[in-house]
Tab-separated table of N, CA and C in Angstrom:
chain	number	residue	atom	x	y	z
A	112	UNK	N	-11.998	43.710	25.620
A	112	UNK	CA	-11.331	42.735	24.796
A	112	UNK	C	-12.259	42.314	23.667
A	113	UNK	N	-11.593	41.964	22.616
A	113	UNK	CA	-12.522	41.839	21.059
A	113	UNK	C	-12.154	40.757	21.211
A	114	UNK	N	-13.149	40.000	20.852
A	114	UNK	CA	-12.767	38.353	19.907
A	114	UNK	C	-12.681	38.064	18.700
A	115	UNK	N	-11.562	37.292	18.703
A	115	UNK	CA	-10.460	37.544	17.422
A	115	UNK	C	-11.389	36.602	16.675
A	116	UNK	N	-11.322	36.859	15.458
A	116	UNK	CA	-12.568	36.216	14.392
A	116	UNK	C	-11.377	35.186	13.543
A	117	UNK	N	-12.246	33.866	13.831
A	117	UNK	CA	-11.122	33.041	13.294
A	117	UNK	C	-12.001	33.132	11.524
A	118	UNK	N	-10.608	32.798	10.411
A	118	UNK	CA	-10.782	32.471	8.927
A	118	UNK	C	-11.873	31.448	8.450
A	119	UNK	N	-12.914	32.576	7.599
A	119	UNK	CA	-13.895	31.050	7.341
A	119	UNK	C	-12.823	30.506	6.321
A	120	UNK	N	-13.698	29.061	6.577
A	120	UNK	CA	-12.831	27.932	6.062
A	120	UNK	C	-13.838	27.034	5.461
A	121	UNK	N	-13.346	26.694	4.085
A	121	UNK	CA	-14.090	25.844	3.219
A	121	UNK	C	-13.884	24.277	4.139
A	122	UNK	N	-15.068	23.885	4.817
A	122	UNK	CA	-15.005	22.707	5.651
A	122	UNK	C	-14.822	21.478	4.491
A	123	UNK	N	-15.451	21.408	3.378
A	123	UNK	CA	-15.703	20.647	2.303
A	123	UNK	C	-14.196	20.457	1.974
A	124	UNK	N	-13.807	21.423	1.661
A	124	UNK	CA	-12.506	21.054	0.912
A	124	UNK	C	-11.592	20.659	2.314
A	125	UNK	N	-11.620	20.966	3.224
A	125	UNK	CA	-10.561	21.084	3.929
A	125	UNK	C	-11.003	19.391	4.825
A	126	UNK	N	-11.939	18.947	4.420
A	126	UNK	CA	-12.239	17.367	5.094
A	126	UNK	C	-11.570	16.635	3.736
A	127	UNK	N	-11.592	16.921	2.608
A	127	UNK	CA	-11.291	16.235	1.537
A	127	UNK	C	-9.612	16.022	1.753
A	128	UNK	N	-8.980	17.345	1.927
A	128	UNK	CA	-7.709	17.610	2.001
A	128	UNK	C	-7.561	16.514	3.292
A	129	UNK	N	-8.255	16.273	4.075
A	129	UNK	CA	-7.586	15.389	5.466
A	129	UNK	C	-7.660	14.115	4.780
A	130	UNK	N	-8.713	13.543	3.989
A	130	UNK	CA	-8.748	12.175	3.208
A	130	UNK	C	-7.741	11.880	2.530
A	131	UNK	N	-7.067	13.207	1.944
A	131	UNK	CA	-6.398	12.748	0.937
A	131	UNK	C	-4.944	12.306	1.385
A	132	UNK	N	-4.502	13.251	2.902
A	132	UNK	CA	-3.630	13.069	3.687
A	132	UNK	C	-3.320	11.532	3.723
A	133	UNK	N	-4.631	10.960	4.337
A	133	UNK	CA	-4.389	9.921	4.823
A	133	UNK	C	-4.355	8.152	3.987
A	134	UNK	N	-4.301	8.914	2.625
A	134	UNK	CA	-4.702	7.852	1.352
A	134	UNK	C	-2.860	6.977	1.117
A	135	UNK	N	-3.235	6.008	1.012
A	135	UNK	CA	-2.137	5.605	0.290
A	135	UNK	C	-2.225	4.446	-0.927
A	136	UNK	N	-1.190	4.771	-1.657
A	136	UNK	CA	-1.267	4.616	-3.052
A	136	UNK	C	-0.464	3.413	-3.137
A	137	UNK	N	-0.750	1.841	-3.540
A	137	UNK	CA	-0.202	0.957	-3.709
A	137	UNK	C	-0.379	0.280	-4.909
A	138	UNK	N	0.554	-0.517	-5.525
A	138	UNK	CA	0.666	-0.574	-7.280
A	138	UNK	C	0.216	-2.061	-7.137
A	139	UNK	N	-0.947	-2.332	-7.566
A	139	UNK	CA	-1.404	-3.661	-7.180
A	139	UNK	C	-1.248	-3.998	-8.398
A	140	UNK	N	-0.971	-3.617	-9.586
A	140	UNK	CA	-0.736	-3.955	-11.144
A	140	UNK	C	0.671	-4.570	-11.084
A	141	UNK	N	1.598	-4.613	-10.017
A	141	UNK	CA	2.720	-4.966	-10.092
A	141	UNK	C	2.463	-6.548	-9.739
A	142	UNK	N	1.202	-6.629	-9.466
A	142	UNK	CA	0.768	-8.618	-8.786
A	142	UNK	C	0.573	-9.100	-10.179
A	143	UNK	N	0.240	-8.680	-10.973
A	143	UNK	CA	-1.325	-9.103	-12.273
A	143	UNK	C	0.306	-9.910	-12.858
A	144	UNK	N	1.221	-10.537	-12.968
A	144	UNK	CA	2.108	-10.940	-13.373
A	144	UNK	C	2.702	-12.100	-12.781
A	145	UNK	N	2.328	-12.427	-11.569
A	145	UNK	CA	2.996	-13.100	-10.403
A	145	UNK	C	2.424	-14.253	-10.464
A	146	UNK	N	1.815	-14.779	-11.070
A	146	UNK	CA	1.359	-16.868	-12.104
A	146	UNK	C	2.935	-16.931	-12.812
A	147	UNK	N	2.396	-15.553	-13.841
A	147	UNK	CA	3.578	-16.431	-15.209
A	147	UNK	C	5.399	-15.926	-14.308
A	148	UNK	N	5.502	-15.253	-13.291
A	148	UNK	CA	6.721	-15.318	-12.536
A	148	UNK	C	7.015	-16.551	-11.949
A	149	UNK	N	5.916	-17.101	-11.221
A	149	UNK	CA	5.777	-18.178	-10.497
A	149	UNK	C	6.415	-19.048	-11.102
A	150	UNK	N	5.790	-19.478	-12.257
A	150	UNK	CA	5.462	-20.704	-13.245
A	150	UNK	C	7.069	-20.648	-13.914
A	151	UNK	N	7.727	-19.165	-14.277
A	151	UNK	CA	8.878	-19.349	-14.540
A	151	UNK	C	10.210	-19.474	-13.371
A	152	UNK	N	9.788	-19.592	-12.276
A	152	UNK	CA	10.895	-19.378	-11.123
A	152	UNK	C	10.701	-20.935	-10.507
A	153	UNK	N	9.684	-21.535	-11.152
A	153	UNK	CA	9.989	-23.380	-10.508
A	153	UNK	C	9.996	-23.876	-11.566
A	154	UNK	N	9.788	-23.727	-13.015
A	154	UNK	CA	9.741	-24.230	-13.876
A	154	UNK	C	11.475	-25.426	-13.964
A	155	UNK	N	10.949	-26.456	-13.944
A	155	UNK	CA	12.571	-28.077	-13.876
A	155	UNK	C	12.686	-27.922	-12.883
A	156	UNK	N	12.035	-27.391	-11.632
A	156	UNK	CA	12.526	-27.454	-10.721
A	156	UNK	C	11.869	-29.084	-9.793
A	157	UNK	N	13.510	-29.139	-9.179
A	157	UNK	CA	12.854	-30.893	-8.308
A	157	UNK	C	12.590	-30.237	-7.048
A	158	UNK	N	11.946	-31.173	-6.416
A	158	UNK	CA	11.337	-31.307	-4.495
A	158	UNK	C	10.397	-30.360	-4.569
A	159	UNK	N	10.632	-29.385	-3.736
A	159	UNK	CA	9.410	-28.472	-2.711
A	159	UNK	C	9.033	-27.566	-4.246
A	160	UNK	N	7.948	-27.554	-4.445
A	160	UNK	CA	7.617	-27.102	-5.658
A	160	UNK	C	7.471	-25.680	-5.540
A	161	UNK	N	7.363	-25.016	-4.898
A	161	UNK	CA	6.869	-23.691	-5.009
A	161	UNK	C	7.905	-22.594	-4.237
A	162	UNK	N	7.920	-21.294	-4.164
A	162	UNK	CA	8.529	-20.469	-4.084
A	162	UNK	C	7.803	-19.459	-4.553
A	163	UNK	N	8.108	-18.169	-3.644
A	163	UNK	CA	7.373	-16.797	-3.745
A	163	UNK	C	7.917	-16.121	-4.634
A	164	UNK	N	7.283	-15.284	-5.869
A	164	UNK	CA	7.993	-14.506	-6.884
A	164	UNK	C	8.487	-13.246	-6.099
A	165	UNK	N	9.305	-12.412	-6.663
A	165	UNK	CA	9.793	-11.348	-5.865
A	165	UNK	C	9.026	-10.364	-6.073
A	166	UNK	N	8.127	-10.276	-6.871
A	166	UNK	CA	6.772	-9.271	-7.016
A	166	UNK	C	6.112	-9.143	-5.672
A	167	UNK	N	6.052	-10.562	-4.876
A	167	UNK	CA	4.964	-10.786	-4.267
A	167	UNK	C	5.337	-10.415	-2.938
A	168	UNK	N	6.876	-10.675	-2.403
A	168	UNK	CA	7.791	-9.582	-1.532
A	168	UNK	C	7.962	-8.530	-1.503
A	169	UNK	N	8.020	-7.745	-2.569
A	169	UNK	CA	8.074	-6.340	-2.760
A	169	UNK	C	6.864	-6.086	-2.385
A	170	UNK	N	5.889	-6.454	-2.536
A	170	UNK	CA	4.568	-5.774	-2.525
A	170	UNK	C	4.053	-5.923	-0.804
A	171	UNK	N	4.443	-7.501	-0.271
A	171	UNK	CA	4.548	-7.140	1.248
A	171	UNK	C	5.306	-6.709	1.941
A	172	UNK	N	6.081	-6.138	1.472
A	172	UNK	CA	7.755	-5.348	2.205
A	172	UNK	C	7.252	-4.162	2.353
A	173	UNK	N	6.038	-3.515	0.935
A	173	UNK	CA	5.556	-2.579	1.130
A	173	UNK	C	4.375	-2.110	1.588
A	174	UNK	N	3.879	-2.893	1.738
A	174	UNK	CA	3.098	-2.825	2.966
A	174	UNK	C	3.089	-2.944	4.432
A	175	UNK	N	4.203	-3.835	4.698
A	175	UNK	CA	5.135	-3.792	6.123
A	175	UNK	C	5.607	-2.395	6.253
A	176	UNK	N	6.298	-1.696	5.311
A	176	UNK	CA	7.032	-0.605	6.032
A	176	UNK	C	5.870	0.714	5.861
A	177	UNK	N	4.611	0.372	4.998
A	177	UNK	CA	3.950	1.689	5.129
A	177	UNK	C	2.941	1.613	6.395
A	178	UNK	N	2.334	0.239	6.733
A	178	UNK	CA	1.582	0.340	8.013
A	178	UNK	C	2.478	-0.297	9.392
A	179	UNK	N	3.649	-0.047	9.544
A	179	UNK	CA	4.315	-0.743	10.547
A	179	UNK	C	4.095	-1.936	10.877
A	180	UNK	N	3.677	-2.830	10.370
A	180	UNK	CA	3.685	-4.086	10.872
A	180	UNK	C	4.749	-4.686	10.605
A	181	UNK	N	4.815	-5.489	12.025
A	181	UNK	CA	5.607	-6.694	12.620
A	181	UNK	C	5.744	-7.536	11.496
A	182	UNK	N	7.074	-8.561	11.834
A	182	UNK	CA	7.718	-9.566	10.540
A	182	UNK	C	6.255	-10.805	10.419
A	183	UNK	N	5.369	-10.845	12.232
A	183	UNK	CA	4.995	-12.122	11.652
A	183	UNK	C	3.515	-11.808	12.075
């Protein structure tokens, strides 16, 4: 019986290729806006002063559904 000769393999590239697998890409430029959203989504507004812009949901909605985490 011969032993079957496994494919050299560029280890370098092929550890890079597993990094890159495991990268994820989130648009944090979509926050750099979320003062002057703020400032316009309570602006005359009476009582509880504040409220979350919808920038700032989207951006943890997306992060909830890319690392599975729970609502709380």
């Amino acid at each position: 019986m011969t032993k079957e000769e496994k494919p050299d393999r560029d280890w370098k590239e092929y550890n890079e290729h597993l990094v890159q697998r495991g990268e994820i890409l989130l648009d944090v430029e979509s926050l750099q806006g979320w003062q002057e959203e703020l400032f316009e989504m309570n602006l005359g507004k009476n009582g509880r002063p504040f409220r979350y812009p919808h920038s700032l949901i989207l951006f943890l909605g997306t992060l909830r559904v890319v690392f599975g985490l729970p609502y709380r």
